[in-house]
PDB file of C-alpha atoms in Angstrom:
ATOM      1  CA  UNK A 100       0.199  -0.001  -0.107  1.00 54.00           C
ATOM      2  CA  UNK A 101       2.828   2.199   0.744  1.00 55.00           C
ATOM      3  CA  UNK A 102       4.593   1.637  -2.514  1.00 65.00           C
ATOM      4  CA  UNK A 103       1.394   2.305  -4.286  1.00 60.00           C
ATOM      5  CA  UNK A 104       0.950   5.193  -2.528  1.00 59.00           C
ATOM      6  CA  UNK A 105       4.557   6.497  -3.340  1.00 63.00           C
ATOM      7  CA  UNK A 106       3.775   5.856  -7.141  1.00 62.00           C
ATOM      8  CA  UNK A 107       0.834   7.730  -6.995  1.00 63.00           C
ATOM      9  CA  UNK A 108       2.476  10.855  -5.121  1.00 60.00           C
ATOM     10  CA  UNK A 109       5.508  10.562  -7.770  1.00 60.00           C
ATOM     11  CA  UNK A 110       3.198  10.192 -10.730  1.00 61.00           C
ATOM     12  CA  UNK A 111       1.329  13.460  -9.385  1.00 58.00           C
ATOM     13  CA  UNK A 112       4.496  15.246  -8.895  1.00 56.00           C
ATOM     14  CA  UNK A 113       5.667  14.645 -12.114  1.00 59.00           C
ATOM     15  CA  UNK A 114       2.305  15.774 -13.938  1.00 57.00           C
ATOM     16  CA  UNK A 115       2.667  19.019 -11.796  1.00 56.00           C
ATOM     17  CA  UNK A 116       6.079  19.647 -13.013  1.00 54.00           C
ATOM     18  CA  UNK A 117       5.212  18.985 -16.538  1.00 58.00           C
ATOM     19  CA  UNK A 118       2.140  21.316 -16.298  1.00 62.00           C
ATOM     20  CA  UNK A 119       4.449  24.110 -14.552  1.00 61.00           C
ATOM     21  CA  UNK A 120       6.961  23.636 -17.419  1.00 64.00           C
ATOM     22  CA  UNK A 121       4.398  23.771 -20.187  1.00 72.00           C
ATOM     23  CA  UNK A 122       2.907  27.051 -18.417  1.00 72.00           C
ATOM     24  CA  UNK A 123       6.314  28.675 -17.607  1.00 70.00           C
ATOM     25  CA  UNK A 124       6.893  27.859 -21.681  1.00 74.00           C
ATOM     26  CA  UNK A 125       3.761  29.487 -22.624  1.00 75.00           C
ATOM     27  CA  UNK A 126       4.277  32.541 -20.498  1.00 73.00           C
ATOM     28  CA  UNK A 127       7.937  32.945 -21.845  1.00 77.00           C
ATOM     29  CA  UNK A 128       6.550  32.715 -25.357  1.00 81.00           C
ATOM     30  CA  UNK A 129       3.987  35.343 -24.612  1.00 78.00           C
ATOM     31  CA  UNK A 130       6.466  37.606 -23.012  1.00 79.00           C
ATOM     32  CA  UNK A 131       8.652  37.186 -26.279  1.00 78.00           C
ATOM     33  CA  UNK A 132       5.473  38.050 -28.459  1.00 76.00           C
ATOM     34  CA  UNK A 133       4.465  41.245 -26.306  1.00 77.00           C
ATOM     35  CA  UNK A 134       8.133  42.136 -26.561  1.00 79.00           C
ATOM     36  CA  UNK A 135       8.283  42.093 -30.426  1.00 79.00           C
ATOM     37  CA  UNK A 136       4.561  43.973 -30.410  1.00 82.00           C
ATOM     38  CA  UNK A 137       6.239  46.460 -28.144  1.00 82.00           C
ATOM     39  CA  UNK A 138       9.132  46.570 -30.361  1.00 78.00           C
ATOM     40  CA  UNK A 139       6.872  46.994 -33.515  1.00 81.00           C
ATOM     41  CA  UNK A 140       4.922  49.849 -31.812  1.00 81.00           C
ATOM     42  CA  UNK A 141       7.882  51.798 -30.659  1.00 83.00           C
ATOM     43  CA  UNK A 142       9.336  51.983 -34.217  1.00 82.00           C
ATOM     44  CA  UNK A 143       5.826  52.873 -35.448  1.00 81.00           C
ATOM     45  CA  UNK A 144       5.871  55.426 -33.038  1.00 83.00           C
ATOM     46  CA  UNK A 145       9.210  56.535 -34.082  1.00 81.00           C
ATOM     47  CA  UNK A 146       8.178  56.479 -37.815  1.00 82.00           C
ATOM     48  CA  UNK A 147       5.161  58.487 -36.917  1.00 78.00           C
ATOM     49  CA  UNK A 148       7.181  60.938 -34.779  1.00 79.00           C
ATOM     50  CA  UNK A 149       9.448  61.397 -37.876  1.00 81.00           C
ATOM     51  CA  UNK A 150       6.472  62.207 -40.161  1.00 76.00           C
ATOM     52  CA  UNK A 151       5.067  64.662 -37.684  1.00 74.00           C
ATOM     53  CA  UNK A 152       8.359  66.333 -37.768  1.00 77.00           C
ATOM     54  CA  UNK A 153       8.678  66.487 -41.447  1.00 75.00           C
ATOM     55  CA  UNK A 154       5.117  67.894 -41.678  1.00 72.00           C
ATOM     56  CA  UNK A 155       6.246  70.515 -39.320  1.00 72.00           C
ATOM     57  CA  UNK A 156       7.530  72.980 -42.232  1.00 75.00           C
ATOM     58  CA  UNK A 157       4.084  72.163 -44.136  1.00 73.00           C
ATOM     59  CA  UNK A 158       1.868  72.835 -41.256  1.00 71.00           C
ATOM     60  CA  UNK A 159       3.961  76.122 -40.520  1.00 75.00           C
ATOM     61  CA  UNK A 160       2.910  76.857 -44.283  1.00 75.00           C
ATOM     62  CA  UNK A 161      -0.680  75.908 -43.677  1.00 72.00           C
ATOM     63  CA  UNK A 162      -0.468  78.533 -40.942  1.00 75.00           C
ATOM     64  CA  UNK A 163       0.810  80.854 -43.476  1.00 74.00           C
ATOM     65  CA  UNK A 164      -2.631  80.473 -45.658  1.00 75.00           C
ATOM     66  CA  UNK A 165      -4.639  81.321 -42.887  1.00 77.00           C
ATOM     67  CA  UNK A 166      -5.337  84.987 -44.183  1.00 80.00           C
ATOM     68  CA  UNK A 167      -6.074  83.514 -48.006  1.00 78.00           C
ATOM     69  CA  UNK A 168      -8.601  80.934 -46.247  1.00 77.00           C
ATOM     70  CA  UNK A 169     -10.048  83.671 -44.266  1.00 81.00           C
ATOM     71  CA  UNK A 170     -10.619  85.568 -47.735  1.00 81.00           C
ATOM     72  CA  UNK A 171     -12.108  82.397 -49.242  1.00 77.00           C
ATOM     73  CA  UNK A 172     -14.322  81.996 -46.197  1.00 81.00           C
ATOM     74  CA  UNK A 173     -15.557  85.279 -47.015  1.00 82.00           C
ATOM     75  CA  UNK A 174     -16.448  84.380 -50.430  1.00 80.00           C
ATOM     76  CA  UNK A 175     -18.963  82.019 -49.144  1.00 80.00           C
ATOM     77  CA  UNK A 176     -22.080  84.054 -50.684  1.00 82.00           C
ATOM     78  CA  UNK A 177     -20.460  84.432 -53.499  1.00 82.00           C
ATOM     79  CA  UNK A 178     -19.758  80.824 -53.952  1.00 79.00           C
ATOM     80  CA  UNK A 179     -23.249  79.779 -52.871  1.00 83.00           C
ATOM     81  CA  UNK A 180     -24.864  82.075 -55.767  1.00 82.00           C
ATOM     82  CA  UNK A 181     -22.314  80.498 -58.157  1.00 79.00           C
ATOM     83  CA  UNK A 182     -23.717  76.952 -56.726  1.00 81.00           C
ATOM     84  CA  UNK A 183     -27.221  78.118 -57.404  1.00 83.00           C
ATOM     85  CA  UNK A 184     -26.057  78.622 -61.448  1.00 82.00           C
ATOM     86  CA  UNK A 185     -25.384  74.780 -61.486  1.00 82.00           C
ATOM     87  CA  UNK A 186     -28.939  74.269 -63.329  1.00 85.00           C
ATOM     88  CA  UNK A 187     -28.407  77.310 -65.849  1.00 82.00           C
ATOM     89  CA  UNK A 188     -24.557  76.081 -66.368  1.00 82.00           C
ATOM     90  CA  UNK A 189     -25.943  72.670 -67.041  1.00 85.00           C
ATOM     91  CA  UNK A 190     -28.697  73.944 -69.722  1.00 85.00           C
ATOM     92  CA  UNK A 191     -25.642  76.259 -71.185  1.00 81.00           C
ATOM     93  CA  UNK A 192     -23.571  72.848 -71.288  1.00 83.00           C
ATOM     94  CA  UNK A 193     -26.056  71.243 -73.178  1.00 85.00           C
ATOM     95  CA  UNK A 194     -25.958  73.679 -75.968  1.00 83.00           C
ATOM     96  CA  UNK A 195     -22.276  72.455 -76.715  1.00 83.00           C
ATOM     97  CA  UNK A 196     -23.459  71.267 -80.052  1.00 84.00           C
ATOM     98  CA  UNK A 197     -25.496  74.342 -81.223  1.00 81.00           C
ATOM     99  CA  UNK A 198     -22.720  76.858 -79.991  1.00 81.00           C
ATOM    100  CA  UNK A 199     -20.027  74.583 -81.921  1.00 83.00           C
ATOM    101  CA  UNK A 200     -22.459  74.841 -85.011  1.00 82.00           C
ATOM    102  CA  UNK A 201     -22.624  78.760 -84.343  1.00 79.00           C
ATOM    103  CA  UNK A 202     -18.987  78.839 -83.894  1.00 81.00           C
ATOM    104  CA  UNK A 203     -18.514  77.183 -87.313  1.00 82.00           C
ATOM    105  CA  UNK A 204     -20.694  79.930 -89.172  1.00 82.00           C
ATOM    106  CA  UNK A 205     -17.798  82.584 -87.952  1.00 82.00           C
ATOM    107  CA  UNK A 206     -16.557  82.817 -91.676  1.00 83.00           C
ATOM    108  CA  UNK A 207     -20.146  83.411 -93.270  1.00 81.00           C
ATOM    109  CA  UNK A 208     -21.219  85.730 -90.539  1.00 81.00           C
ATOM    110  CA  UNK A 209     -17.927  87.898 -91.303  1.00 84.00           C
ATOM    111  CA  UNK A 210     -19.031  87.850 -95.052  1.00 83.00           C
ATOM    112  CA  UNK A 211     -22.674  89.114 -93.895  1.00 79.00           C
ATOM    113  CA  UNK A 212     -21.123  91.797 -91.489  1.00 81.00           C
ATOM    114  CA  UNK A 213     -18.911  92.871 -94.662  1.00 84.00           C
ATOM    115  CA  UNK A 214     -22.498  93.458 -96.464  1.00 81.00           C
ATOM    116  CA  UNK A 215     -23.265  96.024 -93.562  1.00 81.00           C
ATOM    117  CA  UNK A 216     -23.244  98.919 -96.235  1.00 83.00           C
ATOM    118  CA  UNK A 217     -25.396  96.944 -98.730  1.00 81.00           C
ATOM    119  CA  UNK A 218     -27.695  96.244 -96.387  1.00 79.00           C
ATOM    120  CA  UNK A 219     -28.176  99.632 -95.254  1.00 82.00           C
ATOM    121  CA  UNK A 220     -28.734 100.505 -98.919  1.00 82.00           C
ATOM    122  CA  UNK A 221     -31.478  97.963 -99.081  1.00 79.00           C
ATOM    123  CA  UNK A 222     -33.102  98.874 -95.799  1.00 82.00           C
ATOM    124  CA  UNK A 223     -33.709 102.353 -97.231  1.00 83.00           C
ATOM    125  CA  UNK A 224     -35.355 100.714-100.134  1.00 82.00           C
ATOM    126  CA  UNK A 225     -38.316  99.771 -97.873  1.00 82.00           C
ATOM    127  CA  UNK A 226     -40.541 102.506 -99.227  1.00 81.00           C
ATOM    128  CA  UNK A 227     -40.051 101.805-102.810  1.00 81.00           C
ATOM    129  CA  UNK A 228     -40.423  98.024-102.087  1.00 80.00           C
ATOM    130  CA  UNK A 229     -43.628  99.243-100.329  1.00 84.00           C
ATOM    131  CA  UNK A 230     -44.972 100.902-103.406  1.00 83.00           C
ATOM    132  CA  UNK A 231     -44.186  97.941-105.475  1.00 77.00           C
ATOM    133  CA  UNK A 232     -45.743  95.560-103.563  1.00 81.00           C
ATOM    134  CA  UNK A 233     -48.684  97.931-103.845  1.00 83.00           C
ATOM    135  CA  UNK A 234     -48.584  97.315-107.486  1.00 81.00           C
ATOM    136  CA  UNK A 235     -49.282  93.785-107.163  1.00 82.00           C
ATOM    137  CA  UNK A 236     -52.607  93.709-108.887  1.00 83.00           C
ATOM    138  CA  UNK A 237     -51.338  95.744-111.761  1.00 80.00           C
ATOM    139  CA  UNK A 238     -48.143  93.370-112.032  1.00 78.00           C
ATOM    140  CA  UNK A 239     -50.639  90.615-111.920  1.00 82.00           C
ATOM    141  CA  UNK A 240     -52.676  91.791-114.858  1.00 81.00           C
ATOM    142  CA  UNK A 241     -49.501  92.366-116.797  1.00 79.00           C
ATOM    143  CA  UNK A 242     -48.213  88.687-115.945  1.00 81.00           C
ATOM    144  CA  UNK A 243     -51.616  87.644-117.371  1.00 83.00           C
ATOM    145  CA  UNK A 244     -50.665  89.164-120.443  1.00 80.00           C
ATOM    146  CA  UNK A 245     -47.778  86.838-121.143  1.00 81.00           C
ATOM    147  CA  UNK A 246     -49.212  84.793-123.951  1.00 81.00           C
ATOM    148  CA  UNK A 247     -50.166  88.153-125.840  1.00 78.00           C
ATOM    149  CA  UNK A 248     -46.543  89.439-125.016  1.00 76.00           C
ATOM    150  CA  UNK A 249     -45.364  85.989-126.544  1.00 80.00           C
ATOM    151  CA  UNK A 250     -47.442  86.411-129.462  1.00 78.00           C
ATOM    152  CA  UNK A 251     -45.931  90.211-129.866  1.00 73.00           C
ATOM    153  CA  UNK A 252     -42.303  88.742-129.245  1.00 77.00           C
ATOM    154  CA  UNK A 253     -43.258  86.200-132.265  1.00 77.00           C
ATOM    155  CA  UNK A 254     -43.831  89.468-134.253  1.00 75.00           C
ATOM    156  CA  UNK A 255     -40.257  90.739-134.135  1.00 73.00           C
ATOM    157  CA  UNK A 256     -39.523  90.065-137.552  1.00 74.00           C
ATOM    158  CA  UNK A 257     -42.615  91.518-138.899  1.00 73.00           C
ATOM    159  CA  UNK A 258     -42.011  94.642-136.504  1.00 70.00           C
ATOM    160  CA  UNK A 259     -38.726  94.920-137.747  1.00 74.00           C
ATOM    161  CA  UNK A 260     -39.851  94.995-141.282  1.00 73.00           C
ATOM    162  CA  UNK A 261     -42.431  97.682-140.304  1.00 69.00           C
ATOM    163  CA  UNK A 262     -39.729  99.616-138.723  1.00 73.00           C
ATOM    164  CA  UNK A 263     -37.844  99.843-142.057  1.00 74.00           C
ATOM    165  CA  UNK A 264     -41.087 101.246-143.552  1.00 71.00           C
ATOM    166  CA  UNK A 265     -40.458 104.380-141.495  1.00 71.00           C
ATOM    167  CA  UNK A 266     -40.117 106.617-144.478  1.00 73.00           C
ATOM    168  CA  UNK A 267     -43.293 105.267-146.106  1.00 70.00           C
ATOM    169  CA  UNK A 268     -45.003 105.690-142.822  1.00 67.00           C
ATOM    170  CA  UNK A 269     -44.099 109.331-142.727  1.00 72.00           C
ATOM    171  CA  UNK A 270     -45.501 110.167-146.016  1.00 70.00           C
ATOM    172  CA  UNK A 271     -48.684 108.196-144.808  1.00 64.00           C
ATOM    173  CA  UNK A 272     -48.629 110.469-141.480  1.00 67.00           C
ATOM    174  CA  UNK A 273     -48.806 113.692-143.830  1.00 70.00           C
ATOM    175  CA  UNK A 274     -52.332 112.220-145.130  1.00 66.00           C
ATOM    176  CA  UNK A 275     -53.878 112.774-141.712  1.00 67.00           C
ATOM    177  CA  UNK A 276     -56.209 115.327-142.761  1.00 72.00           C
ATOM    178  CA  UNK A 277     -57.475 113.584-145.754  1.00 69.00           C
ATOM    179  CA  UNK A 278     -57.645 110.245-143.832  1.00 65.00           C
ATOM    180  CA  UNK A 279     -59.586 112.318-140.957  1.00 73.00           C
ATOM    181  CA  UNK A 280     -62.118 113.259-143.902  1.00 71.00           C
ATOM    182  CA  UNK A 281     -62.063 109.652-145.097  1.00 65.00           C
ATOM    183  CA  UNK A 282     -62.857 108.798-141.281  1.00 69.00           C
ATOM    184  CA  UNK A 283     -66.161 111.281-141.493  1.00 72.00           C
ATOM    185  CA  UNK A 284     -67.640 109.131-144.052  1.00 68.00           C
ATOM    186  CA  UNK A 285     -67.867 106.337-141.847  1.00 69.00           C
ATOM    187  CA  UNK A 286     -71.484 106.312-141.504  1.00 75.00           C
ATOM    188  CA  UNK A 287     -72.332 106.394-145.113  1.00 70.00           C
ATOM    189  CA  UNK A 288     -69.712 103.916-145.922  1.00 67.00           C
ATOM    190  CA  UNK A 289     -71.081 101.575-143.124  1.00 72.00           C
ATOM    191  CA  UNK A 290     -74.690 101.962-144.961  1.00 69.00           C
ATOM    192  CA  UNK A 291     -73.007 101.243-148.318  1.00 64.00           C
ATOM    193  CA  UNK A 292     -71.442  98.335-146.955  1.00 65.00           C
ATOM    194  CA  UNK A 293     -74.689  97.239-145.786  1.00 67.00           C
ATOM    195  CA  UNK A 294     -76.090  97.739-149.159  1.00 64.00           C
ATOM    196  CA  UNK A 295     -73.213  95.701-150.632  1.00 63.00           C
ATOM    197  CA  UNK A 296     -73.932  92.851-148.154  1.00 66.00           C
ATOM    198  CA  UNK A 297     -77.714  92.884-149.684  1.00 62.00           C
ATOM    199  CA  UNK A 298     -76.295  92.719-153.385  1.00 61.00           C
ATOM    200  CA  UNK A 299     -74.060  90.061-152.602  1.00 66.00           C
ATOM    201  CA  UNK A 300     -77.392  87.979-151.766  1.00 68.00           C
ATOM    202  CA  UNK A 301     -79.697  88.129-154.609  1.00 68.00           C
ATOM    203  CA  UNK A 302     -82.598  86.202-153.157  1.00 75.00           C
ATOM    204  CA  UNK A 303     -82.874  88.626-150.685  1.00 70.00           C
ATOM    205  CA  UNK A 304     -82.478  91.465-153.270  1.00 68.00           C
ATOM    206  CA  UNK A 305     -85.579  89.663-155.102  1.00 75.00           C
ATOM    207  CA  UNK A 306     -87.540  89.514-151.874  1.00 77.00           C
ATOM    208  CA  UNK A 307     -86.899  93.300-150.998  1.00 78.00           C
ATOM    209  CA  UNK A 308     -88.001  94.146-154.746  1.00 77.00           C
ATOM    210  CA  UNK A 309     -91.068  92.157-154.517  1.00 82.00           C
ATOM    211  CA  UNK A 310     -92.028  93.778-151.264  1.00 86.00           C
ATOM    212  CA  UNK A 311     -91.205  97.093-152.493  1.00 83.00           C
ATOM    213  CA  UNK A 312     -93.657  96.387-155.601  1.00 85.00           C
ATOM    214  CA  UNK A 313     -96.120  94.913-153.351  1.00 85.00           C
ATOM    215  CA  UNK A 314     -96.027  98.200-151.044  1.00 86.00           C
ATOM    216  CA  UNK A 315     -96.260 100.374-154.324  1.00 86.00           C
ATOM    217  CA  UNK A 316     -99.160  98.628-155.469  1.00 83.00           C
ATOM    218  CA  UNK A 317    -101.029  99.037-152.249  1.00 87.00           C
ATOM    219  CA  UNK A 318    -100.327 102.748-152.268  1.00 86.00           C
ATOM    220  CA  UNK A 319    -101.602 102.942-155.676  1.00 86.00           C
ATOM    221  CA  UNK A 320    -104.726 101.047-155.226  1.00 85.00           C
ATOM    222  CA  UNK A 321    -105.280 102.966-151.684  1.00 84.00           C
ATOM    223  CA  UNK A 322    -104.605 106.267-153.799  1.00 84.00           C
ATOM    224  CA  UNK A 323    -107.186 105.311-156.576  1.00 84.00           C
ATOM    225  CA  UNK A 324    -109.654 104.333-154.056  1.00 81.00           C
ATOM    226  CA  UNK A 325    -109.184 107.678-152.052  1.00 82.00           C
ATOM    227  CA  UNK A 326    -109.730 109.673-155.511  1.00 82.00           C
ATOM    228  CA  UNK A 327    -112.779 107.842-156.269  1.00 83.00           C
ATOM    229  CA  UNK A 328    -114.478 108.281-153.096  1.00 81.00           C
ATOM    230  CA  UNK A 329    -113.631 112.155-153.392  1.00 79.00           C
ATOM    231  CA  UNK A 330    -115.140 112.351-156.798  1.00 79.00           C
ATOM    232  CA  UNK A 331    -118.226 110.698-155.820  1.00 78.00           C
ATOM    233  CA  UNK A 332    -118.562 112.874-152.756  1.00 75.00           C
ATOM    234  CA  UNK A 333    -118.015 116.328-155.011  1.00 71.00           C
ATOM    235  CA  UNK A 334    -120.564 114.948-157.612  1.00 64.00           C
ATOM    236  CA  UNK A 335    -123.381 113.012-155.688  1.00 57.00           C
ATOM    237  CA  UNK A 336    -126.127 113.705-158.171  1.00 49.00           C
ATOM    238  CA  UNK A 337    -124.906 114.391-161.356  1.00 49.00           C
ATOM    239  CA  UNK A 338    -122.811 111.570-161.750  1.00 48.00           C
ATOM    240  CA  UNK A 339    -123.204 107.892-160.476  1.00 49.00           C
ATOM    241  CA  UNK A 340    -120.524 107.222-158.116  1.00 49.00           C
ATOM    242  CA  UNK A 341    -117.910 104.814-159.818  1.00 48.00           C
ATOM    243  CA  UNK A 342    -117.366 101.658-157.903  1.00 50.00           C
ATOM    244  CA  UNK A 343    -114.220  99.557-157.917  1.00 44.00           C
TER     245      UNK A 343
END
């Protein structure tokens, strides 16, 4: 029993020694890890300190920008007004293509600008142009004469021939007074022309002759009848009235 107890105690002592050794090893490893972490943190702090030291001139320069930054801060209302122009500026930006097209018209616009004096002269024609516009009905009537004018233009050769008759026409012009006297005979000539048309129609002429003879016979009969009646009234007893 003693031997068994001793064996158990020895085993427990060995287990306890092993556990303590393991704990010591783990603690040593943890301490080594913490030391490495502290070393890395120290290096990082050193680098941060060096970087901060390097930023000192920059921070001093930023401190020198205090007055300009205050001036920029004073522009806050103006910048807000510019910010409110965002929508109009967006619409203006949407006009990029039309503005480029307008820019492409630079040369034509320069040529148009060179026409300033000519356009001014045209502008002074406003009154005459209005007068011409008021003549539109007359111009329309003249335009309606185009077929007649075409026919007149077709008479160019004949008119040239007539123009060559200038001396003869002057001689004819000297006959003005005789022609006026001839013109005064227009009515008799018309009546004579009417008689000429009758002569050109024999049947009509025969009919008119027959009517004239019938009228002459009727007039003669009426005259004789009236003469007999007058004679019978003048001598009612001495002579017997004649009958026809």
